[in-house]
CSV table of C-alpha atoms (C1' of nucleotides) in Angstrom, one decimal:
chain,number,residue,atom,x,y,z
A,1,UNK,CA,93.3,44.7,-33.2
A,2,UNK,CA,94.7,47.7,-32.4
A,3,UNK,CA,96.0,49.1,-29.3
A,4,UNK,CA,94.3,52.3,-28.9
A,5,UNK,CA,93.9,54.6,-25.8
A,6,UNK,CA,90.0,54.3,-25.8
A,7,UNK,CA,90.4,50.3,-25.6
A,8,UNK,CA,92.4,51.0,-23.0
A,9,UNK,CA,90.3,53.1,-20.8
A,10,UNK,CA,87.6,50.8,-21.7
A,11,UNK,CA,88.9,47.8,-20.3
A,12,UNK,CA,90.7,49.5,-17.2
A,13,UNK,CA,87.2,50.8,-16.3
A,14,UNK,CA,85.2,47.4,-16.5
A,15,UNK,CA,87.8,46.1,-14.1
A,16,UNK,CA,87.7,49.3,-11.6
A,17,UNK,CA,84.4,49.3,-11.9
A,18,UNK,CA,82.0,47.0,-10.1
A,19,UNK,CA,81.6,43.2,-12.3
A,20,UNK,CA,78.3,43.0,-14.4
A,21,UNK,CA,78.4,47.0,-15.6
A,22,UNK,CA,76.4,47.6,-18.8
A,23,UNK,CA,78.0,49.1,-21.7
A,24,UNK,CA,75.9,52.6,-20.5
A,25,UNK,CA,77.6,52.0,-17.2
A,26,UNK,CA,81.2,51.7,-18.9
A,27,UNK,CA,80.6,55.1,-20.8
A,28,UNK,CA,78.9,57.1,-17.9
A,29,UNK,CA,82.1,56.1,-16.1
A,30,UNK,CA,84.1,56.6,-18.7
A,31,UNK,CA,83.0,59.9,-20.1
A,32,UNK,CA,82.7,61.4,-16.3
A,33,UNK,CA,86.6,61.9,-16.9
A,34,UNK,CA,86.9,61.5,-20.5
A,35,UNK,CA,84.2,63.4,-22.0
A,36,UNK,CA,85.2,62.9,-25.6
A,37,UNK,CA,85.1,59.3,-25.8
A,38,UNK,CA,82.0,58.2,-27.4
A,39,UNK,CA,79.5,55.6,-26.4
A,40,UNK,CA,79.6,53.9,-29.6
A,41,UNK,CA,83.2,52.9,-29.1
A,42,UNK,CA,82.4,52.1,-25.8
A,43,UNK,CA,79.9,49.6,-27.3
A,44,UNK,CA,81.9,48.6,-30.4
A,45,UNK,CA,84.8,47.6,-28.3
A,46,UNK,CA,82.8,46.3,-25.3
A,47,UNK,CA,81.1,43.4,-28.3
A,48,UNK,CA,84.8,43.0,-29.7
A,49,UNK,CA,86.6,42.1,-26.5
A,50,UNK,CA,83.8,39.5,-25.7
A,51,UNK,CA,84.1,38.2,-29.3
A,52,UNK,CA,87.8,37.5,-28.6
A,53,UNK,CA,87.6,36.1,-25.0
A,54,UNK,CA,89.4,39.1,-23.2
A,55,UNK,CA,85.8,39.5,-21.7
A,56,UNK,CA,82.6,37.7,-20.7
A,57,UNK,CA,79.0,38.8,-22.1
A,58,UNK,CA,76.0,38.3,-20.0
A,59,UNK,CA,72.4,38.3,-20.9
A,60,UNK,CA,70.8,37.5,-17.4
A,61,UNK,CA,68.6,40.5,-16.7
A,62,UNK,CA,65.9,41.3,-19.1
A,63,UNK,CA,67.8,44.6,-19.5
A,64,UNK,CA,71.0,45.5,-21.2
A,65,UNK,CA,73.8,43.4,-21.9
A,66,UNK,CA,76.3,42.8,-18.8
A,67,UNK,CA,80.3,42.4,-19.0
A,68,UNK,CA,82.1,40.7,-16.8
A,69,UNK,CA,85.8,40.5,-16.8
A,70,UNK,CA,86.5,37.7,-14.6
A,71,UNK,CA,87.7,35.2,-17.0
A,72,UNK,CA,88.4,32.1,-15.0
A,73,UNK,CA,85.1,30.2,-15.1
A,74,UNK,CA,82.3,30.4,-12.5
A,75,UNK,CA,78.6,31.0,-11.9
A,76,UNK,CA,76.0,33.9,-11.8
A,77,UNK,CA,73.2,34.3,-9.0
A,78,UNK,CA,70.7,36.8,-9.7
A,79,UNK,CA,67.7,37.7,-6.6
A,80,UNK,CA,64.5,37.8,-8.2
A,81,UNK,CA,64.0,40.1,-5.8
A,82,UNK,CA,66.6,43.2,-6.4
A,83,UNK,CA,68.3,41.9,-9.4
A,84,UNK,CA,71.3,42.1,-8.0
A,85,UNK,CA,73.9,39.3,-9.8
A,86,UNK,CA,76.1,37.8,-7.5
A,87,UNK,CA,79.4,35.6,-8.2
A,88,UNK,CA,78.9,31.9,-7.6
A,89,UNK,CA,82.3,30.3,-7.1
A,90,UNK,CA,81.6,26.5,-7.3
A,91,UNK,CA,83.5,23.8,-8.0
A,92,UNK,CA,82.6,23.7,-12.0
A,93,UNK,CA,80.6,21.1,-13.2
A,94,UNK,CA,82.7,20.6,-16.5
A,95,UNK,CA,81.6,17.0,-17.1
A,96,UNK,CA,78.2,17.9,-18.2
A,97,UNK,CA,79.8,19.2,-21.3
A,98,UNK,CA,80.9,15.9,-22.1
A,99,UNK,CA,77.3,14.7,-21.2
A,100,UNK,CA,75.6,17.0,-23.4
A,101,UNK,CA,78.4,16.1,-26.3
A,102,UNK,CA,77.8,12.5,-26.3
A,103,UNK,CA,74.0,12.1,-25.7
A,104,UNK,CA,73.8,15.0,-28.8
A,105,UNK,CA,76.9,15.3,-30.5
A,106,UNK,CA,77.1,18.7,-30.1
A,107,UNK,CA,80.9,20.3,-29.6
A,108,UNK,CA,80.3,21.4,-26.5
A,109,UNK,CA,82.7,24.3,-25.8
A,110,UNK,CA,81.7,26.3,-23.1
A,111,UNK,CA,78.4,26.3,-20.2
A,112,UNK,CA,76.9,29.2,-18.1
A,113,UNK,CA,74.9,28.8,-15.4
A,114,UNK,CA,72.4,31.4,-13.7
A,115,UNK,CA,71.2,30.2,-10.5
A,116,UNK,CA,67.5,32.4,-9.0
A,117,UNK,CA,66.5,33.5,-6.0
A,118,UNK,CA,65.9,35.6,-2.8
A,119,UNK,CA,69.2,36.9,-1.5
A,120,UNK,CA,70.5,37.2,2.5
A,121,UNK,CA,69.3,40.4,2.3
A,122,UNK,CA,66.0,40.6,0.7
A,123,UNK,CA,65.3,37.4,2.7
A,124,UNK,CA,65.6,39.2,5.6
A,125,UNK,CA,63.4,42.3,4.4
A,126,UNK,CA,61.0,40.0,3.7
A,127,UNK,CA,60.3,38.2,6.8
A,128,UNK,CA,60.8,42.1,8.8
A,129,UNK,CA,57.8,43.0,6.9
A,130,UNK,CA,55.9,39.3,7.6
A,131,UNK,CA,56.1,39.9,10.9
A,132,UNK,CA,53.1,41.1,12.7
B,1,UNK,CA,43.8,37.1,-13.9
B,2,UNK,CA,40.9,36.7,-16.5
B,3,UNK,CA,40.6,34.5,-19.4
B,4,UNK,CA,40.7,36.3,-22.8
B,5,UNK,CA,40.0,35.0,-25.9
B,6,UNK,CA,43.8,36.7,-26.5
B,7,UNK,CA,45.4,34.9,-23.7
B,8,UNK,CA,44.1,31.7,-25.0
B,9,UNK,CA,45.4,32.0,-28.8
B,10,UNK,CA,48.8,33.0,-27.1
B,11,UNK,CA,49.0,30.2,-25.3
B,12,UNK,CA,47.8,28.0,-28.2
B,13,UNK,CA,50.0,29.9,-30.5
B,14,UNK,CA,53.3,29.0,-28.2
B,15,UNK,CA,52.4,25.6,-27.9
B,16,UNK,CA,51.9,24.9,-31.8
B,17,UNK,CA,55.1,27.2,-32.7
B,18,UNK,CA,58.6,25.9,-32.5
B,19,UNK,CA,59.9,26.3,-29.1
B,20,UNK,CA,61.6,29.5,-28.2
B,21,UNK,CA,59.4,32.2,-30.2
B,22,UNK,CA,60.4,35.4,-29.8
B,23,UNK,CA,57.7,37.5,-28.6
B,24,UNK,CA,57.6,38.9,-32.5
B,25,UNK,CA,57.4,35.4,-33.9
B,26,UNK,CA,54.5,34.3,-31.9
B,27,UNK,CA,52.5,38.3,-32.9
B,28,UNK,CA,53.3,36.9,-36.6
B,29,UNK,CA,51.4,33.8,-36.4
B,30,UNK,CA,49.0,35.1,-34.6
B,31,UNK,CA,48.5,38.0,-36.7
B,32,UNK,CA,47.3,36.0,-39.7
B,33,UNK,CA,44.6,34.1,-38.2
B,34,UNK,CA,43.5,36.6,-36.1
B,35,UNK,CA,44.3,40.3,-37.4
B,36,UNK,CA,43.2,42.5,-34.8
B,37,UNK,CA,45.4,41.1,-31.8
B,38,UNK,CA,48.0,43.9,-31.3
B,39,UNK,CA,51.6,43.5,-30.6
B,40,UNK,CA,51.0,44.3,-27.3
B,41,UNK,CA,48.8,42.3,-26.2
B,42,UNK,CA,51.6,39.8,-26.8
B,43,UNK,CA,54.1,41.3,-25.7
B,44,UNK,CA,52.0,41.8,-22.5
B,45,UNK,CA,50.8,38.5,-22.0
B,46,UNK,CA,53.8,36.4,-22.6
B,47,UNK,CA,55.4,38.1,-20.0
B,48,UNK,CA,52.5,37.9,-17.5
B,49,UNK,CA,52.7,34.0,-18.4
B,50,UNK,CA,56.2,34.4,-17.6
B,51,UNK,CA,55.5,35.5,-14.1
B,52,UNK,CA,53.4,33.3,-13.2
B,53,UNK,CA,55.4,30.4,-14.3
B,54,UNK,CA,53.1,29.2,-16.8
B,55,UNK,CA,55.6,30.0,-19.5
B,56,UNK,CA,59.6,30.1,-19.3
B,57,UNK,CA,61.4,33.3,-20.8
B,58,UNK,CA,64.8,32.7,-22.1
B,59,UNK,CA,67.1,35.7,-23.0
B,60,UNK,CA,70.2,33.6,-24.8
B,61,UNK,CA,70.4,34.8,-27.8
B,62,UNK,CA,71.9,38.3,-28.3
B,63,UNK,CA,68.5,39.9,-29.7
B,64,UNK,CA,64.6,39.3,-28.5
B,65,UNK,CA,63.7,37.1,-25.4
B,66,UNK,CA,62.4,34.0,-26.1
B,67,UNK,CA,59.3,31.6,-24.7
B,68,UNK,CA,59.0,28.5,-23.8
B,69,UNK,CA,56.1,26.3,-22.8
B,70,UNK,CA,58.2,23.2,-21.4
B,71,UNK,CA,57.9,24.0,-18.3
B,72,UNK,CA,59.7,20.8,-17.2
B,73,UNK,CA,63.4,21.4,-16.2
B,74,UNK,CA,65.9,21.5,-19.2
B,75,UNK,CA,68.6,22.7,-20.0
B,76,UNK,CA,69.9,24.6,-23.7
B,77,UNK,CA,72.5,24.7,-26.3
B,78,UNK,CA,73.4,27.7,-28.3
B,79,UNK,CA,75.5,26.8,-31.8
B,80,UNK,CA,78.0,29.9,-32.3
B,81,UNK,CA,77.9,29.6,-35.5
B,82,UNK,CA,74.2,29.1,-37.0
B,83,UNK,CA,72.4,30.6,-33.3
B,84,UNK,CA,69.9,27.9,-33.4
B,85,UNK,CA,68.5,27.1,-30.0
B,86,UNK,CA,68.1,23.1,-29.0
B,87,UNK,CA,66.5,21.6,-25.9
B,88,UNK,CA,68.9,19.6,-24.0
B,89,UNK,CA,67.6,16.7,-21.7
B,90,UNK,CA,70.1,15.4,-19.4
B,91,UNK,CA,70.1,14.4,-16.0
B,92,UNK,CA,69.2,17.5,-14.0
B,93,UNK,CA,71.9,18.4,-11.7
B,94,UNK,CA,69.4,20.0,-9.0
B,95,UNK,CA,72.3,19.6,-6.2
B,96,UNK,CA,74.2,22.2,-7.3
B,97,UNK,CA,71.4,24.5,-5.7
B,98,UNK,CA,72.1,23.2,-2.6
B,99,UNK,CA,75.6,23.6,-2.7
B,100,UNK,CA,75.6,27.0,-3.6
B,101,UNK,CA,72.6,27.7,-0.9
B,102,UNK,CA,74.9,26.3,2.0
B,103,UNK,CA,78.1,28.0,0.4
B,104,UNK,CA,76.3,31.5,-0.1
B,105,UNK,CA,73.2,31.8,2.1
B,106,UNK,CA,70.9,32.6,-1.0
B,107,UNK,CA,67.4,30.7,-1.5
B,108,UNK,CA,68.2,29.6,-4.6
B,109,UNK,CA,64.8,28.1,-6.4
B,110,UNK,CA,66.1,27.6,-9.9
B,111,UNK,CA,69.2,27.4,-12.3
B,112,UNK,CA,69.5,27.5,-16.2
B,113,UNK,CA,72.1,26.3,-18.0
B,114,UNK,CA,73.1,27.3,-21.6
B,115,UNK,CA,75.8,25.1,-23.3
B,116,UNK,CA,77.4,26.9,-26.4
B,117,UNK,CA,79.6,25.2,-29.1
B,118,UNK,CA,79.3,23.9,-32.8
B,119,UNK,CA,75.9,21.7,-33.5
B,120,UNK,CA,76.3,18.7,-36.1
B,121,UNK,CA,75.0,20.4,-39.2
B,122,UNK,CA,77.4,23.4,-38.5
B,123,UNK,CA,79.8,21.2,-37.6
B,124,UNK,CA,79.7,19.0,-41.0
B,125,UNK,CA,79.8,22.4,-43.0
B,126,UNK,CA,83.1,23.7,-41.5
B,127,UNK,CA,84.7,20.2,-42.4
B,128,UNK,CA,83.5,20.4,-45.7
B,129,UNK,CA,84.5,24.1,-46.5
B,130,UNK,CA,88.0,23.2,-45.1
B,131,UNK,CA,88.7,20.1,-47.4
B,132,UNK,CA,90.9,20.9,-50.1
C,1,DA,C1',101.1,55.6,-46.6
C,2,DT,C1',97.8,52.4,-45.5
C,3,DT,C1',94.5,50.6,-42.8
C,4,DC,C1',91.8,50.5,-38.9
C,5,DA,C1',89.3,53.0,-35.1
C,6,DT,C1',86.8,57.0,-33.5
C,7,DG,C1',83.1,60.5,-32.9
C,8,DC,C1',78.9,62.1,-34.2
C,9,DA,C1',74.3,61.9,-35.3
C,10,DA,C1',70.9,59.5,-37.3
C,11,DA,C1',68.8,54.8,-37.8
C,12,DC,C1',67.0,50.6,-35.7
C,13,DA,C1',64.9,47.0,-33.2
C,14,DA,C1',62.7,45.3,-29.3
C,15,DT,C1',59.7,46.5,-25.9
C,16,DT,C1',56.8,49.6,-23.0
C,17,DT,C1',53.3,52.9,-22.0
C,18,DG,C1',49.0,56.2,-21.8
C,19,DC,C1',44.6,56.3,-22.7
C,20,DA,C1',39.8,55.5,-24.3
C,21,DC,C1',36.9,51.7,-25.3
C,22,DG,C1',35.3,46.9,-24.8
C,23,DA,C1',35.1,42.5,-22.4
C,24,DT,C1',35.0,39.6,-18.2
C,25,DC,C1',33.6,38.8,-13.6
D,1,DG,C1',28.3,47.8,-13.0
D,2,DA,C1',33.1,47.7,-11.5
D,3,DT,C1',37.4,46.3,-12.8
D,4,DC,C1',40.7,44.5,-15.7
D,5,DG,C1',42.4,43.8,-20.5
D,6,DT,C1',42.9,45.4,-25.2
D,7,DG,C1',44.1,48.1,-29.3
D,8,DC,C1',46.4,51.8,-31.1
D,9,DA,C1',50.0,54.9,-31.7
D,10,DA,C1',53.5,57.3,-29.7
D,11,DA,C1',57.5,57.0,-26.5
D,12,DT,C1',61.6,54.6,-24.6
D,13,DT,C1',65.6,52.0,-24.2
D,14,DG,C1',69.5,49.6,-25.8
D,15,DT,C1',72.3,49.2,-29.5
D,16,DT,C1',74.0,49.6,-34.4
D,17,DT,C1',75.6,52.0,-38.5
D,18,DG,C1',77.4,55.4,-42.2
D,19,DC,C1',80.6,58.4,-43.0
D,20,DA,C1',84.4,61.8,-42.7
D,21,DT,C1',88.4,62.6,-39.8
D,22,DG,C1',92.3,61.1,-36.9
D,23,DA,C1',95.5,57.6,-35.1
D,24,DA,C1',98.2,53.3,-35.1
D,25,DT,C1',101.1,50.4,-37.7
DNA sequence: ATTCATGCAAACAATTTGCACGATC
DNA sequence: GATCGTGCAAATTGTTTGCATGAAT
């Protein structure tokens, strides 16, 4: 892989930019200073960085694709409410891999976990608008 | 919400499928029995299934989302290598919700967990191709 | 010099939507 | 009979691809 100024740019924006930005988030960021950079590279190298491990992928919202750039292992929480995705930094429950590996036989690699809900702050608009 | 004659061969349709049809999948084998069901009908009605809980939509795979009428909690594995999508029973590990509801402050109602890695059959294929 | 990456625009795939008509309550 | 659901086709959205040119090794 070669060390190119778009790759670069690319990953230096995921990390400025808030965690869980879609790949149209990345280029509208991007091309605001660096018009010429196109959103196909964006994509391309987006898919290739998550391929190699330099980057997380995340399906959680119906939507687009998510990347996440915190490598060190931890959880998701998104509100069913705003969609917001939150960080969930619990103690990792690694021995379920070794679970699923034995009762399956599966090589059991890696786990995600997505938690749902109602966050603090939908929570609270919720019960404001209860109230009568 | 009414009961269609459409919402019924969904349902049916889902149930007699493999688990985790794609929304396509399920319009396919519906189609030949029953012609003039459109796509988005489907497409309408798993996801209004969804919502109500009668139905669980998974997006783990890269491309379409997926259905599933096991509405019991489970858990999934993902093979890197051949994408095939297994059920996974273990012990449900429902604390974990708690702990990130006293550590966070969210109302956390659910979790998923996708495990990814190398399935038997895959697995056995790699070793093969590798003897020499 | 060779090989790989980029930019552009066109192609795709999955899904959604507007609207007139038909079915359910 | 009023309302909600369906079918159809067209519109969107997210993402991928082919190809000629430019950059990194």
């Amino acid at each position: 892989m070669r060390a190119t100024i778009q790759r670069q740019i690319i990953m230096d924006t995921l990390a400025r930019l808030h965690q869980h930005a879609t790949a149209e988030e990345v280029y509208q960021a991007i091309h605001a200073q660096h018009p010429t950079i196109s959103k196909a590279t964006v994509y391309r190298n987006l898919q290739a960085f998550a391929q190699q491990g330099d980057l997380v992928s995340l399906q959680i919202e119906g939507d687009a694709t998510r990347y996440d750039h915190r490598l060190a292992l931890h959880y998701h929480f998104v509100c069913k409410q705003c969609d917001a995705i939150f960080d969930v930094d619990i103690t990792p429950v690694e021995h379920i891999n070794q679970n699923v590996q034995e009762q399956y036989g599966f090589e059991v690699d890696t786990h995600e976990i997505v938690f749902r809900g109602i966050c603090p702050a939908c929570a609270a608009n919720q019960n404001k608008h209860s109230n009568t």
